[in-house]
Short mmCIF file of C-alpha atoms in Angstrom, two decimals:
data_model
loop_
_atom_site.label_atom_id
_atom_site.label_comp_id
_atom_site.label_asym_id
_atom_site.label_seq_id
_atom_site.Cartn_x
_atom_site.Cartn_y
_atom_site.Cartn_z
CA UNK A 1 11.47 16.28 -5.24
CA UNK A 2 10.17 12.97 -5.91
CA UNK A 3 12.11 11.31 -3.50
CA UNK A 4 10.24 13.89 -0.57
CA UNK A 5 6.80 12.82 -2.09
CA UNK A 6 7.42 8.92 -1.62
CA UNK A 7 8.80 10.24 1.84
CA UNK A 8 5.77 11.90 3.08
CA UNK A 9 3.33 9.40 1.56
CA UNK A 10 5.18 6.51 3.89
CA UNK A 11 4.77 9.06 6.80
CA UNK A 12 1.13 9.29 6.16
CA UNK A 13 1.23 5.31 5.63
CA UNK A 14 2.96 4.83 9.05
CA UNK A 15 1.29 7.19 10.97
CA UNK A 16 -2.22 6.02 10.04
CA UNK A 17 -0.73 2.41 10.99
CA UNK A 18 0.51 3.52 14.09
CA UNK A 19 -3.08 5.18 14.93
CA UNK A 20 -4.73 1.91 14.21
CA UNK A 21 -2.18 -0.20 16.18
CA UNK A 22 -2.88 2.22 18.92
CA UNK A 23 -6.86 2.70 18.43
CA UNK A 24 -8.02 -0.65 18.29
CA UNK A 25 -6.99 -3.56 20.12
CA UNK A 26 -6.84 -6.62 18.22
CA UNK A 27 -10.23 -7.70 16.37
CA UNK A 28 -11.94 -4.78 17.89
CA UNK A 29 -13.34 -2.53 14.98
CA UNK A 30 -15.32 0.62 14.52
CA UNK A 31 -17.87 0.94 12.29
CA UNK A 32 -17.18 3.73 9.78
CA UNK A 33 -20.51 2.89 7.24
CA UNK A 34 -22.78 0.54 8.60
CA UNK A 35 -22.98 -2.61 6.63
CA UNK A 36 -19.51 -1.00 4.73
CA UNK A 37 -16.90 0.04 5.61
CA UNK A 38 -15.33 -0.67 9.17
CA UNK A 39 -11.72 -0.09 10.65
CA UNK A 40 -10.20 -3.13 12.08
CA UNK A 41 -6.62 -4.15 13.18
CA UNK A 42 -5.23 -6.98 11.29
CA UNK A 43 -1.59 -8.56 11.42
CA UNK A 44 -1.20 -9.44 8.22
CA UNK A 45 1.88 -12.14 7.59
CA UNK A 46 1.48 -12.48 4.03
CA UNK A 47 1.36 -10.67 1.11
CA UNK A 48 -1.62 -9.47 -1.11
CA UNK A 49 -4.87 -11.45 0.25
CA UNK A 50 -2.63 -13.21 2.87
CA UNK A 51 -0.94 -15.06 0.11
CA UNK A 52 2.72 -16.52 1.25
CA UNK A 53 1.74 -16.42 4.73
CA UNK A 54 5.17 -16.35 6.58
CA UNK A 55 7.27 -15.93 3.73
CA UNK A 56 9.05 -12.87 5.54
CA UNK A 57 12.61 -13.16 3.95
CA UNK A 58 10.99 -14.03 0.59
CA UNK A 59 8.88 -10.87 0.61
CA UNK A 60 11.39 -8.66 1.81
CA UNK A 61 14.10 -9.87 -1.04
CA UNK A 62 11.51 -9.50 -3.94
CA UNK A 63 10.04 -6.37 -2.42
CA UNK A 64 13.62 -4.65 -2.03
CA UNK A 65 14.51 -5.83 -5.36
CA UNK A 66 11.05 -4.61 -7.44
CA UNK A 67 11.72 -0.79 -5.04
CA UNK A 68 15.22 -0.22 -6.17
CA UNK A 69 14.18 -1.21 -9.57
CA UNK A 70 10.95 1.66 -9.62
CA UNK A 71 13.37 3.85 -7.72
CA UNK A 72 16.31 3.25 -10.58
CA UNK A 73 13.72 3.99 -13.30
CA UNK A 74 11.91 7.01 -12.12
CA UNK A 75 15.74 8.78 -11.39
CA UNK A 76 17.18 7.59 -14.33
CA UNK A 77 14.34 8.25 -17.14
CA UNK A 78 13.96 11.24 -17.79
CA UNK A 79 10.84 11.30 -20.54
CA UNK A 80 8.74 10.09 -18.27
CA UNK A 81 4.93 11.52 -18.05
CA UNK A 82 3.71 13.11 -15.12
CA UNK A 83 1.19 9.90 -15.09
CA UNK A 84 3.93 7.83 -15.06
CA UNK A 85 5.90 9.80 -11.89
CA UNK A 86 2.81 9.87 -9.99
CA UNK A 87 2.09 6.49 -10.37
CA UNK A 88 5.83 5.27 -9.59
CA UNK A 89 5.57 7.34 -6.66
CA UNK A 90 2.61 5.87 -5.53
CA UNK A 91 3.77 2.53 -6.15
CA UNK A 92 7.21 2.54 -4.47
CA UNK A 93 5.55 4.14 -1.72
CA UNK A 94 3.38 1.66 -0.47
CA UNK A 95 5.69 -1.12 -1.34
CA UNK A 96 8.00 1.18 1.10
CA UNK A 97 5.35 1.48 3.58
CA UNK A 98 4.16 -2.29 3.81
CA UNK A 99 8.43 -3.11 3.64
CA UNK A 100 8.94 -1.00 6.61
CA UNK A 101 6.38 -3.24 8.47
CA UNK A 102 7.64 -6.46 7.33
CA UNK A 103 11.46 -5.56 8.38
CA UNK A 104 10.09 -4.65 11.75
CA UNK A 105 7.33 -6.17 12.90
CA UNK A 106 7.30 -9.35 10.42
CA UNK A 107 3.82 -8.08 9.59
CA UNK A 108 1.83 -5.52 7.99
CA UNK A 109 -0.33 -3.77 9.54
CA UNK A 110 -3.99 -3.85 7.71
CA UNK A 111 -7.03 -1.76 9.17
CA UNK A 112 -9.51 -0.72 6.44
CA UNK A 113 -12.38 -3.35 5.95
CA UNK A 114 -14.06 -2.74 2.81
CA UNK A 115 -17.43 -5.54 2.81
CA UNK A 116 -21.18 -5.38 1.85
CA UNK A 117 -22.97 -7.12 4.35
CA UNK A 118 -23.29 -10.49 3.99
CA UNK A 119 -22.78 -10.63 -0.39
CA UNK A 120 -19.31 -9.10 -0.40
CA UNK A 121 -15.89 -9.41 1.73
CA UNK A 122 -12.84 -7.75 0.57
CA UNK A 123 -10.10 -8.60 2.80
CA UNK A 124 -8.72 -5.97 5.15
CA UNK A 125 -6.19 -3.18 3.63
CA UNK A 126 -3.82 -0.29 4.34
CA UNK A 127 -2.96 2.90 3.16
CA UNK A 128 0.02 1.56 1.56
CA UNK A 129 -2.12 -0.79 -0.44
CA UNK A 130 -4.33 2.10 -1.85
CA UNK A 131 -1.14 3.19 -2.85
CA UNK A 132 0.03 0.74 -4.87
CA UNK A 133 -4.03 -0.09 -6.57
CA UNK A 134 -3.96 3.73 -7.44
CA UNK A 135 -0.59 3.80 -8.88
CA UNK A 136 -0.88 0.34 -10.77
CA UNK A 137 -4.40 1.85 -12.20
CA UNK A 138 -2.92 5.30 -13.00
CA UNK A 139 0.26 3.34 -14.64
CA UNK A 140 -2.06 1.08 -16.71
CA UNK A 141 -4.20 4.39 -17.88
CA UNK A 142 -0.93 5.97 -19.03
CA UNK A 143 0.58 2.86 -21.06
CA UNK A 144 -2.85 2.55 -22.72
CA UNK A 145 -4.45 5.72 -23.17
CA UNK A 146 -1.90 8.57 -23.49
CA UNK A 147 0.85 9.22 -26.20
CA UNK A 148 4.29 10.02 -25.88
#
């Protein structure tokens, strides 16, 4: 069953990338919450932040290495939490998602602009990467907070 959830959640990952590659032509963007939050399509060639810009084979190795190593664990442990599922789940499915794009395209497709006006700019994000922020936060939570 687990394996279906990190299937559908790169579905959802790819299809929203596929509307954005579709809905906005490059550096175009629509304004979701003025002075927010804007969509905008972004090849990203990096990783997090842009980091190792061009770094393709890099990224793909560690990537494919840290995914079979979630994927091992989650099959293989059995005591895990339901925390702990969810947020391997998560995790391995938007490194999945932003793999996919790297493999293909030799980018990742970022489209979610998170800024206030002119005091704060986060750099633009994907599905995927909520992903993998949710599932690192909801892992963290779980190591810290809840017994075994």
């Amino acid at each position: 069953m687990q394996i279906l959830y990190i299937l559908l959640l790169v579905i959802i990952d790819h299809i929203t990338k596929y509307i954005a590659k579709i809905q906005l032509s490059y550096g175009k963007s629509v304004t979701l919450i003025d002075g927010f939050l804007e969509l905008i399509y972004v090849e990203n060639r990096g990783a997090a932040f842009g980091i190792l810009k061009n770094k393709k084979f890099f990224l793909v190795g560690i990537t494919t290495i840290a995914i079979i190593g979630m994927i091992y664990y989650l099959v293989r442990t059995a005591n895990l939490n339901k925390w702990e599922r969810m947020s391997l789940i998560f995790i391995i499915s938007g490194a999945i998602g932003n793999l996919i794009d790297r493999i293909f395209r030799g980018y990742v497709v970022d489209f979610i602009h998170f800024y206030i006006k002119d005091i704060f700019d986060w750099p633009v994000f994907n599905i995927a990467d909520i992903l993998v922020v949710i599932g690192a936060i909801i892992l963290a939570f779980s190591i810290l907070f809840l017994k075994k």
